[in-house]
Coordinates of C-alpha atoms in Angstrom, one line a residue:
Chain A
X1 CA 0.0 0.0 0.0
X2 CA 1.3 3.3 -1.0
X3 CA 1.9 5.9 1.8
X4 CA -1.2 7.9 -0.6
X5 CA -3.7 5.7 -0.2
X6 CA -3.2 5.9 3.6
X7 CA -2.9 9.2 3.5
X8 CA -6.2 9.6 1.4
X9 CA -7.9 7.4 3.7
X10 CA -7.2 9.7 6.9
X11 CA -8.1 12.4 5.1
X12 CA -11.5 10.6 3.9
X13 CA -11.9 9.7 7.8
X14 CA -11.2 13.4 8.8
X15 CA -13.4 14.5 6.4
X16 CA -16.2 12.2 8.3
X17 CA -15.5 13.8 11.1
X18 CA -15.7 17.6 9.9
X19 CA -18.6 16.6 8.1
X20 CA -19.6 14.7 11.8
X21 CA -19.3 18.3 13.8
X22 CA -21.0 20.5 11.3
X23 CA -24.0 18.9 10.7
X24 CA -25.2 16.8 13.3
X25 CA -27.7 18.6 16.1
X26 CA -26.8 15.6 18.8
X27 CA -23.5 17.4 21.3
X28 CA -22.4 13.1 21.8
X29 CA -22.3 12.9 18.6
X30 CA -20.5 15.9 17.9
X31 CA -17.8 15.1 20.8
X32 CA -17.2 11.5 18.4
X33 CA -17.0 13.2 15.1
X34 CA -14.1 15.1 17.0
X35 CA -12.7 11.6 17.7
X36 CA -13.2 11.1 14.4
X37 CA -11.0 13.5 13.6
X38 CA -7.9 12.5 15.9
X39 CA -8.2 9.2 14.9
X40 CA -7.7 10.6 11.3
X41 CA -4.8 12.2 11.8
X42 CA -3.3 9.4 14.2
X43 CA -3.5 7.2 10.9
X44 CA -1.3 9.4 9.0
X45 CA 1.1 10.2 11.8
X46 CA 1.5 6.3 11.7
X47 CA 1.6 6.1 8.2
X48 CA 4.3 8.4 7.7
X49 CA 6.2 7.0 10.5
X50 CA 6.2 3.8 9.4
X51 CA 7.8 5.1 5.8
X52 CA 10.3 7.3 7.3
X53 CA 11.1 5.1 10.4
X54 CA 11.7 6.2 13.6
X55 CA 9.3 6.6 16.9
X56 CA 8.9 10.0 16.8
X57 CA 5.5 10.1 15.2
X58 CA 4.6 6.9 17.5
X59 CA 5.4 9.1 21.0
X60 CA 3.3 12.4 18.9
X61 CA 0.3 9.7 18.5
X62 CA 0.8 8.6 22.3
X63 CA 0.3 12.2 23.3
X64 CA -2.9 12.4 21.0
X65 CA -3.9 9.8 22.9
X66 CA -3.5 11.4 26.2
X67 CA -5.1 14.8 25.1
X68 CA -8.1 12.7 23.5
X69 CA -8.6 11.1 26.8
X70 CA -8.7 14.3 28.9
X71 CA -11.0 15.8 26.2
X72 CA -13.5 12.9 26.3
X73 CA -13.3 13.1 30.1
X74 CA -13.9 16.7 30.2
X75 CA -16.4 16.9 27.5
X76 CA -18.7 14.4 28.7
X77 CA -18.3 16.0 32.3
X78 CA -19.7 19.3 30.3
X79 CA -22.5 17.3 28.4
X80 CA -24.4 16.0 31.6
X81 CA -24.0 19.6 32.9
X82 CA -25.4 21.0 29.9
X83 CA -28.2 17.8 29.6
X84 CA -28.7 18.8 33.3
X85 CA -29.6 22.9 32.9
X86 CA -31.4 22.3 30.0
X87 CA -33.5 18.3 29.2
X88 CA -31.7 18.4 26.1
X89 CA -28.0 18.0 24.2
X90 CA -29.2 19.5 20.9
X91 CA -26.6 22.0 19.9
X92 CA -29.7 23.9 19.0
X93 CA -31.0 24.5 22.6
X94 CA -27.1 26.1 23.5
X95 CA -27.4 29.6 21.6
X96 CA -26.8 31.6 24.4
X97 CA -23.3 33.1 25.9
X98 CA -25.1 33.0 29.0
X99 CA -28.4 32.1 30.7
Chain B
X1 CA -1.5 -9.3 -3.5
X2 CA 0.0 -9.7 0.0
X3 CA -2.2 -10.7 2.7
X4 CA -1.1 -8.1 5.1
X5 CA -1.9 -5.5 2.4
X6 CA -5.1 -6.9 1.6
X7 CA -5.7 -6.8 5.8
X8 CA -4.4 -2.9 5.5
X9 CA -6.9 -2.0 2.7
X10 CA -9.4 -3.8 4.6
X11 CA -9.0 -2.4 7.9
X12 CA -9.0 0.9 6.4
X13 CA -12.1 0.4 4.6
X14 CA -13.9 -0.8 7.9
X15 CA -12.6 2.9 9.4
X16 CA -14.1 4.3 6.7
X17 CA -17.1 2.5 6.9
X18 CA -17.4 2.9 10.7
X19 CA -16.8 6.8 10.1
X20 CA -19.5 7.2 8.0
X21 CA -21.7 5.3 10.4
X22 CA -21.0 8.0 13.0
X23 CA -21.9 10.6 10.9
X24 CA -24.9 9.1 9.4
X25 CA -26.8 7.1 11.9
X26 CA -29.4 8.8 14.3
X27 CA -29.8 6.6 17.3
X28 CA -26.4 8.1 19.8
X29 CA -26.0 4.3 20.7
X30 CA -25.5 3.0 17.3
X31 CA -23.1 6.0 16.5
X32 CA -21.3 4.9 19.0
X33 CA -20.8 1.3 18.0
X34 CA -20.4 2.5 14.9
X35 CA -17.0 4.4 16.7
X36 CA -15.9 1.0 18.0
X37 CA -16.0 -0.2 15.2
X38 CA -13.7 2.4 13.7
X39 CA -11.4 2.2 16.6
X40 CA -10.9 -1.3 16.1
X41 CA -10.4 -1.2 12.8
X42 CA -7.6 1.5 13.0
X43 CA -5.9 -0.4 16.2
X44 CA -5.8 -3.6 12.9
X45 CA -4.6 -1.2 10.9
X46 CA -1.8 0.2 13.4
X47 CA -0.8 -3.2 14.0
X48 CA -0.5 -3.8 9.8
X49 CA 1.6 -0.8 10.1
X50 CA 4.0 -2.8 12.4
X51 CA 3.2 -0.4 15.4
X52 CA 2.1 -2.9 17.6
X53 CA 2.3 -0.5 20.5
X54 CA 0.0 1.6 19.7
X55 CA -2.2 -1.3 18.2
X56 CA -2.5 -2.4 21.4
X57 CA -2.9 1.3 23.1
X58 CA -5.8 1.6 20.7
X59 CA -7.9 -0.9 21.2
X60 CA -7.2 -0.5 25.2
X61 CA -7.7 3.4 24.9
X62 CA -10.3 4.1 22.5
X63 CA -12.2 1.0 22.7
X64 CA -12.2 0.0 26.1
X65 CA -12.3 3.7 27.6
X66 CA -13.4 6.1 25.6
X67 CA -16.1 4.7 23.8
X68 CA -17.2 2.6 26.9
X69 CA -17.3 6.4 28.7
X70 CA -19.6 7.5 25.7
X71 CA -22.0 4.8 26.2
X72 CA -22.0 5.3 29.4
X73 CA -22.6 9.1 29.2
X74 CA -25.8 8.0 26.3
X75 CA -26.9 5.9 29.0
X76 CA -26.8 8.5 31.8
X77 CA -28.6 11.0 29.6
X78 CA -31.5 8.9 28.1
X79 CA -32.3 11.7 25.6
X80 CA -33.7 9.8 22.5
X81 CA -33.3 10.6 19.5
X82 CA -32.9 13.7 17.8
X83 CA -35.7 15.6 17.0
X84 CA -34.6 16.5 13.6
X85 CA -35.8 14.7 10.8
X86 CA -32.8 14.3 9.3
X87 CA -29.0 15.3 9.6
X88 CA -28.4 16.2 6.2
X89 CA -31.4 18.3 5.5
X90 CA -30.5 21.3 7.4
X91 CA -29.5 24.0 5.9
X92 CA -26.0 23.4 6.8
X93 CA -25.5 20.6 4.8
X94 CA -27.0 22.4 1.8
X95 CA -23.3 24.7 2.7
X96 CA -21.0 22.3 4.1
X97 CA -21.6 19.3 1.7
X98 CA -20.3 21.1 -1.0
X99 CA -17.3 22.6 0.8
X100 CA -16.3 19.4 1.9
X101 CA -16.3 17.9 -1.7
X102 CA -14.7 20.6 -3.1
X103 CA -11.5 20.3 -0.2
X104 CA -11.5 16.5 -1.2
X105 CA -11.2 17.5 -4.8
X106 CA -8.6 20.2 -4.3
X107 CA -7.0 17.7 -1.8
X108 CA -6.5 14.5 -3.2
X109 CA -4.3 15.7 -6.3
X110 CA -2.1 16.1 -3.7
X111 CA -2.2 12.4 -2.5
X112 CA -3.0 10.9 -5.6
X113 CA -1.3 12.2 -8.3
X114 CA 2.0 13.4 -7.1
X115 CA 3.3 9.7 -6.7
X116 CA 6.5 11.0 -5.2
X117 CA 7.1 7.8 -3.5
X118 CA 7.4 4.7 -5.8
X119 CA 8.1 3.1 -2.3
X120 CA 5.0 0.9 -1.1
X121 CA 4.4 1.3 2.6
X122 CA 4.5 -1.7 3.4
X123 CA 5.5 -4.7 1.1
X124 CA 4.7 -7.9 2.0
X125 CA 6.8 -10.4 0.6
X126 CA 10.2 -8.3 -0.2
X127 CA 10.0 -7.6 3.7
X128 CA 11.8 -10.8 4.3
X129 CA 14.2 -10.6 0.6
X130 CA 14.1 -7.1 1.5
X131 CA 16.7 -8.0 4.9
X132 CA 20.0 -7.1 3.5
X133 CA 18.7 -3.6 3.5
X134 CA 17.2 -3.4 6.7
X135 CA 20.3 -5.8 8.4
X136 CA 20.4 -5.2 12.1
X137 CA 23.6 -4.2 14.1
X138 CA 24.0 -4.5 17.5
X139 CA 26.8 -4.0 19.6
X140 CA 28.8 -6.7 21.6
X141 CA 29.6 -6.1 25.0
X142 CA 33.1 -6.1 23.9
X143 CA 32.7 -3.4 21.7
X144 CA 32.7 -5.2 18.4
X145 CA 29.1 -5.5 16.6
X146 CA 27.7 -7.4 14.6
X147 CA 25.6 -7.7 11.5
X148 CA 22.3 -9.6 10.9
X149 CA 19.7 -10.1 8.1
X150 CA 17.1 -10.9 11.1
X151 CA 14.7 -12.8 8.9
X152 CA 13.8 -14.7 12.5
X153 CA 11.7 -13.0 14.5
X154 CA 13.0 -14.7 17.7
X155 CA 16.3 -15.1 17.0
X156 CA 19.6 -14.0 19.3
X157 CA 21.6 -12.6 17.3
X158 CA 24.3 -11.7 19.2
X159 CA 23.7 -14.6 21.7
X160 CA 23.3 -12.5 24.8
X161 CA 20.8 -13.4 26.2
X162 CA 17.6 -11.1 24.5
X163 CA 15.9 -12.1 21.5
X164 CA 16.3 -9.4 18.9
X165 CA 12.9 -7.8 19.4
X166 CA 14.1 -6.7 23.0
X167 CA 17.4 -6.6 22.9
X168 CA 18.3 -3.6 24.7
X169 CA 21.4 -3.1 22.3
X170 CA 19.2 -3.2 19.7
X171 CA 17.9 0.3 18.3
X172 CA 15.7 1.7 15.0
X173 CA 16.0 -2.2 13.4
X174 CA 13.4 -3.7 11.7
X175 CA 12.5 -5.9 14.0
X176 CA 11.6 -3.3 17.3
X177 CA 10.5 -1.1 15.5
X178 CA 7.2 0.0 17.2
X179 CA 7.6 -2.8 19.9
X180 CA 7.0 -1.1 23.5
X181 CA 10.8 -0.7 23.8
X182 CA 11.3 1.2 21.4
X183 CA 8.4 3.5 21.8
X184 CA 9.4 3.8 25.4
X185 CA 12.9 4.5 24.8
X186 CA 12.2 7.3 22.3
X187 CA 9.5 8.5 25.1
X188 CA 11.4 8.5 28.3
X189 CA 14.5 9.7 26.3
X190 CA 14.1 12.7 24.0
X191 CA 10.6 13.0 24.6
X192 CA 10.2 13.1 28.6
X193 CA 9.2 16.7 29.1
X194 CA 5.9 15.7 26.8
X195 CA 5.8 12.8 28.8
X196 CA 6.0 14.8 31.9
X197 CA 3.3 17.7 30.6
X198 CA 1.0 14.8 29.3
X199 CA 1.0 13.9 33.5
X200 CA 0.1 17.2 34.5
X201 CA -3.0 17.3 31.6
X202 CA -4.1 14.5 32.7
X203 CA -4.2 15.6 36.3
X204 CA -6.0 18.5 34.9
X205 CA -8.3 16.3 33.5
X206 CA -9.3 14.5 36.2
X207 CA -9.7 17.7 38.6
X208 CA -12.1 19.1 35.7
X209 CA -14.0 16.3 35.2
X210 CA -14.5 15.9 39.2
X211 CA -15.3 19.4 39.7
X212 CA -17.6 19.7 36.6
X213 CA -19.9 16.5 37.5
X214 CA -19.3 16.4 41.1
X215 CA -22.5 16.7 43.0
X216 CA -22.3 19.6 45.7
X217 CA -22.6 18.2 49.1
X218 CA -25.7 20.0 49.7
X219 CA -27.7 18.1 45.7
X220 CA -26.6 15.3 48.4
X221 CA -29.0 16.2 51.2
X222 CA -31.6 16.2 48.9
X223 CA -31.0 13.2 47.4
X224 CA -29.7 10.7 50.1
X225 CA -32.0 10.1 53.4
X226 CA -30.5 11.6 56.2
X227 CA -28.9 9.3 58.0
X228 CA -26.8 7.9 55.6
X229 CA -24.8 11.3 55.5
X230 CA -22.3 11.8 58.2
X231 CA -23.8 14.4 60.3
X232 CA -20.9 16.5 61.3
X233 CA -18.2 15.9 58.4
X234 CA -20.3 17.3 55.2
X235 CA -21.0 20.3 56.1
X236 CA -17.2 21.5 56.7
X237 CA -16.0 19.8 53.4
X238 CA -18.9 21.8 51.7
X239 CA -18.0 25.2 53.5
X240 CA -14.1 24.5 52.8
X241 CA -14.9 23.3 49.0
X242 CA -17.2 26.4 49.3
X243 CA -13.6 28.8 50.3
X244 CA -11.6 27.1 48.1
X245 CA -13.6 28.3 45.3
X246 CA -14.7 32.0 46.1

């Protein structure tokens, strides 16, 4: 397989996820588009890493890990609040800065 | 074509397939299936790219924690599901669709047609032909080193002891590359202050994520009968949490 097929495939699943965050209404869902989108690019740090050797790109992917963790953790945390103020995680009901 | 190829192309195409199931499906539970599915995939495709650490981190990570903490979450919330009738006739989409093709147009020129690398990513049978290239040389403890076509995947090379996947003389070979040795070495080497910051995120994490869901001792009273609160304790924790955050 040809480092651009790979790399046309992460950018296929990135798409997904872009596509994931701007149209659907549900915040979950939202928060796994943006998964979507790590994943993506942890499949062409991997990629390349495996053309140009070295571990570099595997200890950047480790850390995407780490920050996708926290983010999950956090953002979930955020959704019950918001499911809690309001009955409801449509994007649509969260217009307001405040109130 | 070679089977580990053929597993590649396949795995991808499962990513893909799971990807799009996010994005399309309405019901929040099979979305996120439809993620597991994707993270599995790509932890099959990690491991075809002979990064078996993070195979393994992937399928640990993603799909046992962070898509078990999404179905938990859909669980907690018990929302349905959405109220619109569907996700791509929004306005939106009538906007983003098109962008989105368009960027995959502009962008896959730059993947497809540049062929810059003859060099397949991975090959599956000139791997092994392929050793002369990719000879591994470790170091003796006297000093001297020695050269090896490491063809066998458990074989001691230089006879000390280590197979050649662990040997710790043994660095950026063929054979560890992407085994947990490696990775670690290149993490707790030239990488540690990430390593170290990546500690103090997730501690940052974990404080958010307490602070932001934790029920305030008082939402307790409510909730719990009385006597199975401590009468005295609770109500200094909630005063200090209280000063702690004014």
């Amino acid at each position: 397989m040809p480092l651009e097929h790979l790399l046309l495939f992460s950018f296929l699943l990135f798409t997904m996820g872009v596509a994931g965050v701007a149209l659907r209404k549900n915040l979950l869902v939202v928060l796994m588009s943006v998964e979507l989108m790590l994943n993506a690019v942890n499949l062409a740090f991997v990629g390349v890493a495996r053309l140009i050797g070295g571990h570099d790109a595997h200890v950047m992917v480790l850390m995407i890990y780490v920050v996708a963790a926290v983010e999950v953790a956090i953002g979930m945390a955020i959704v019950v609040n918001m499911f809690r103020q309001k009955d409801s995680i449509s994007v649509d009901s969260f217009d307001a800065m405040r109130g | 074509m070679d089977p580990s190829v053929l597993a590649l192309y396949a795995c991808c195409l499962l990513a893909l397939a799971g990807g799009a199931g996010v994005v399309v499906l309405r019901n929040p539970v099979h979305a996120a299936i439809s993620l597991l599915f994707t993270m599995l995939a790509l932890g099959g495709a990690y491991a075809m790219l002979q990064a078996h650490l993070l195979a393994a981190l992937q399928v640990l990570i993603y799909a046992g924690a962070i898509v078990i903490l999404i179905v938990y979450v859909i669980m907690l919330l018990d929302q349905g599901r959405e109220d619109v009738p569907h996700p791509f006739y929004e306005l939106g989409a009538a906007i983003g669709v098109p962008v989105a093709v368009v960027l995959l147009f502009i962008a896959a020129p730059a993947f497809l047609g540049s062929s810059a690398g003859p060099e397949p990513l991975i090959s599956g049978p000139e791997a092994c032909t392929d050793c002369e290239s990719a000879a591994v040389t470790m170091k003796n403890p006297d000093g001297s080193s020695r050269t090896t076509t490491g063809c066998e995947d458990f074989a001691d090379t230089d006879g000390d002891g280590f197979t050649d996947c662990n040997d710790p003389d043994c660095h950026d070979n063929e054979l560890c590359y992407g085994t947990v040795r490696a990775v670690g070495g290149s993490l707790l080497g030239p990488f540690v202050l990430p390593f170290e910051v990546a500690s103090v995120l997730l501690l940052a994490g974990i404080a958010g994520s307490i602070l932001l869901t934790g029920r305030r001792p008082k939402d307790l009273e409510d909730v719990l009968p009385a006597p199975q609160i401590a009468p005295a304790p609770v109500p200094e924790l909630h005063e200090g949490g209280r000063g702690g955050d004014a």
